[in-house]
Amino acid sequence: MTSFRRTVNRKGRARPSRLRRVVIAVPIALAVSALAAIALLWADRAFPPPLSEAATVSAEVLDRDGHLLRAFATEGGLWRLKTTVEDVDPRFIEMLTAYEDQRFREHRGVDPLALGRAALQFLTNGRIVSGASTLSMQVARLIEPRERRTLAAKFLQVARAIQIERRLDKDEILDLYLTRAPYGGNLEGVRAASLAWFGKEPRRLSAGEAALMVALPQLPEKRRPDRNLAAAEAARKRVLARAAVAKVIGDGEAERAAMTAIPTRRLQLPVHAAHLAEAARRKDPAALEHPTTLSRNVQRGLETVARESAVKLGSKVSIAMVMADIRTGEIVGEVGSANYFDASRSGWIDMTRITRSPGSTLKPFIYGLAFEEGLVSQETIVEDRPADFFGYRPRNFDMSYQGDVSVRQALQLSLNVPAIRLLDAVGPSRLMVRFRRADIRPRLPPHEAPGLAIGLGGMGITLRELVQLYAGLANHGIPVRLGNGVEGVPGPIDGEPLLSTVAAWHVADILSDVLPPAGSRRRGVAYKTGTSYGYRDAWSVGFDGRYVLGVWAGRPDNGAVPGLTGYGAAAPILFEGFVKAGIGTTPLPGPPAGAVRLAQADLPVSQRRQRRFSINANGLLAASAREPAPQIVFPPEGAHVELSVRGQAAMSPLTLKLQGGRAPFRWLANGRPLPEATRRRVSRWLPDGGGYSTLTVIDALGRAASVRVFVQ
């Protein structure tokens, strides 16, 4: 039997052995450790770091490619743009970690080596020589600031850093620092600071710029370049020296970077598309990102043109511009006023949405309808002489008259009397129906029916609506609905066309040959100008093969501006806008199948001079005197018409147009009647194949007309 030995103290009492003490102490220690761990876990969950509050950033309005158009300050008035590691120059990250936290990727919130070094330096020198704050600890201080620097505050900062490291990975911690780092005044974060000091995003920073961005957060107010340039330069130099030691940059590069100038003026953050940005914010106030269809480069160019042109036009004059893609209807640039912040020009008013008189800008649609109805061709002669239309006596802008002119000349010169003659023939109500096909409803005076005055601006329309009309004209006559720049479903409008493809081409062909304003060069743009009564509104709308741009100039208070005209004021802005938008020029499309531009001598007799016809309530052509016999005005006699579709065996239909005669009409092709009689003067025929064909039309009185054409 093994004997149990007890140790006896001097008083004769037994003492437990060392082994027994260990046996008792170990469970106690484990229990205490477990309780401490449980307590720490409970505290970690009960008092988490305020990471949700750290997510509060400025709302941003972005262009179609994600570029910043405008930012809105936070509720506290801070410019704090969300920033991630991918948003900044990689060399900046290398400089930042080399200067602030060399072992950032290795520690778990607290760097023991840095703490030991700082403690030793404090004991040796009696003061703080270098800090031991890691980037994680700095993030903890940024999201939960303390007014006083005490040991308790430092302990809490350490605890918060450990908590943050448990919840976020290293890049997420860097994202918080990049977003929240102070840069003086109300600037927070690298993106806001880079835009304010360098006028650019921080994706590409020079060595000197990156070093300044690293140095400023240490003492943001004392090192602000606009207030203490010497302190900013000295701090940047220290960062560059540390970066050279850490081999982030070379010694020679550090010396060169230290010699570069530091900006001394804080720039304004981007404020592009101010009106659209405000509208986007109102639609969704809680969203932090508001994507748009705008292009930043286009927007910036148009705003520059509007701002500079308004100064030239004089005080109180504002300018509005809208540019859209004619195929998709997406708005790529929109300027609501010459300067949003200029009270003298009422810059806060978005003039793209204000109803004004369009002047002569609607004339192309009158001519297009006349082309479609077969009333005229480009070289048809029309009278430009004083005329009385049941008491309405239009006069030309310059009070002079040209006599006999071709339809092409009348539209290019924007003559008033010929336009009203054609509107009288096609009918104002029919023109309004075409506008409704494009989802446009111009405003007329109360209780007033459409009259001939609408051809010269006697109704109200907005710039956006006018651009939408011209988008349909440029899109081969297919109406296009514009987006609002933020949301909506732009694109082609289902239903009947605004104009036939052939008629739309004729109008575009005429407008493309209008001389550009003085000082502007030809750009392959088809455009039209307009001036409202009393010099209150100047308009110009133009398009190439891809984009349409509309310009309005005038006073927002509807005051007159003597001498303000569409050709003299708005047209130069239009051409400059196409240049500054930086989009290049897309050629206008060629003539579609069935579009023929004939000389005046080659026109049918009935189309050589515009006659006094009008469209009655039933959509029929009524003569002012005895009804003439029917005449086929398209295709003309002996025409060669290309209807084949490239790469396909099928042919496209041929448009047939006639003048005169009495409805209904029966068409025959090579002696075979088409399926149905029609009361319209425009029909379509699909040939069985190529070669010569004879087309005949017979009216209700039995009168006939024929032409022979070659189809290929």
Steps between C-alpha positions, in 0.01 A plus 500: 500500500629839408510738789358847471750766599381826641710804557460667833555867560666637810172513688438136424229550239501297181567679168372371164766398254589705189334244274175535685512878460548459127214253479274754666628809312478367143121448494452835664719668239320324217166599645609860537636499144178352369296756686725778370464371145125477540494850644708633210278330244192637675652848508601471134144415402332733746715801403592457132689774315266748325577375148150576371544868583836492325315418176343848482639656183408766247237412239643492149349556156688295240521501124441198276857375565495552877687833495406760759272777374401652831524418871279617786644578842397285797251628756795632699621701202796271424631405160557130563509293182502124531849374412640151459850365444415460130419872475850624587847476356678182626811705574299713740407185697867399510601845625221501757593165657874578484445826689215410736505125562777289347366172643135576417453172315652296785350619831145458630426860585789573739869488408696373808834604350378854443360514853831381648697750294274787601518401872881477494530838327265654758705361792826605340400851390224582747267588215319338208745470211288283268153363529392139488159546337425252227270579210236289674535714814474816288181368341366436851575862592340628178171315544482569875691824569598608854549863594768427762808281456511293819621151592139387516436636151813327370396171664156524338668573166709184534192296589307645207787422263493137608122492455529652151763245400260222606227632273679637194782385276802722434367655178169585668690672781698694240173594329377656825822695544497620139141618543528659846853645521480876574648745250410835651181700504204285399706265282515136598645215304758473225256544210352825632849633580643404161209668318529809721877543475588346164170509312513129418417157635782332697541208261813656352711708739854623455752422774468855636120488498489160670745617769289809574188281533688282753629798701189716539285275728763515777428869568236592243436857612861597567620355170231633267685621188273801459577621854846371591698410193831460684358241740346306211830498310697386805253220575501383140880495502504269804258261333712493185814429706331210678368366167852509356639309800225240461587469128149609398665764280860568408715771660511701178121484461456616860722802437316591181160457665604726789567778250155488334253774586225441754154638414411800713135535402222260583283414198127449492389139474325409171154654460399372156137459389379692805130495409491133409701414812248680720216315328673165551551576869133592545388173343700287745635704793631193684717368215875558518554455126285643222600364157408700191523459123715810464857498374731707720713619208194603298344668803816689586540622142139619469514681834817681393336612175185616680690694766732677255225573245269653760769752592524603135122536465473737795356522847183314604527266199503129571565199279361146505625201302393137458697235309354153445577178317248478215501118502449437873346827617754522783600850602879528497521869592259748654555860607207662676655848522819684420610499865304333778645736760451825303197672652511780241417242232250309719736206476290283731224477234530194275417652162493161326157444657346847457237548229593770246410596143708290254510756219580339164644177636185304411512587129694183403207288612261699280724437201540136597124449502473672162770270360322197640166601348663547160407868486853619422853391423820678595507701178130579483446874456307671778398865524655730758272799462257680732200275560177506695380175655148585614626805687838358608778687319845352576807707424863400473743577781681770299173638354620425145382239248694279259230441236513153347734266689548125516377306800864426584586872503187590696590263783868590503418873512221433754251705299169542678250535219596176315487308829149628571391418144605139556347490848176626351518211255578220747290642783607615849302222668686234302829652609389483863410135451857435386632669814283273711651200324831614647334524844519881487200716586579866439304755702250722318325807638195402711194389301679550169522246216823453301532770238753608241688703762647181649731484200676817617513425871142571605502231770714393795762226520799416719857447386482134604186450288656675202808278523272195519324609181831546317625166632209336317579698185866395519402137573362445148161639606454247782402689816732461799414560864774678692599381844518743789870438558439300818237237441218414264484292185627700203501362149280470191130568547270228376235605255488700181804693380552870554583526130565249228863400457518668159342823624735510802799456270390785273472735798838394640660534157378859471602598854845344465580751228413810704806722535651496850505827695793736454816367661382138506614231259285235339471186709252290305220620728142557386354787701218751528470824691207695640427836657183569697295816477660804663853349517415303815628157400781391272507133397720267302462123464737282300595138451752275334470125451516423873417798724251785511577824683252772589587852618283769654617853588301780659394651830332269753258781589381504135636848445600616152866505396535736203684336212482149647440257211530131448754531220709769666493376862391136529655352184862589594439337840367190323810458286734577789308247710561225247872586505542526879294186565792306354286232337612542141257511211304200376405540131136544418342191341472474124171506312264211575336288235260712299660835584587691181608861476389623159587821323214742438488418129466128575199537728150403387305798376275486806799535734690776328302766681318474831126530448237615745391164634391424856431185698134483601351349817503153344870515425438559128668747270249767396568752227414865539368503142390223262651164594777403256558148373719272710877525455759252628770712662706210632659302357554725197488371145806292405646493852742224605411403856720278718284295738724201566629457854871427518567139587133399463290370216187693602423853385368792702167662401489795259315814612244629248382862506247688292344844465161604373209272422207400717511222758473206525799393290579162348865414427607245240847349456562353155124490448426313822309698765643532846291331774290797613392844386619788716393852581856605581741655259791293630507124447756220506570231242720192546634380160523130418846552352729736315470647153267746331152548641204718405311666784151642440259686725127551429289748695127495583414681173684242290795725421835321488872572503791262441879490534757243398786431746791259528522313831826346616 
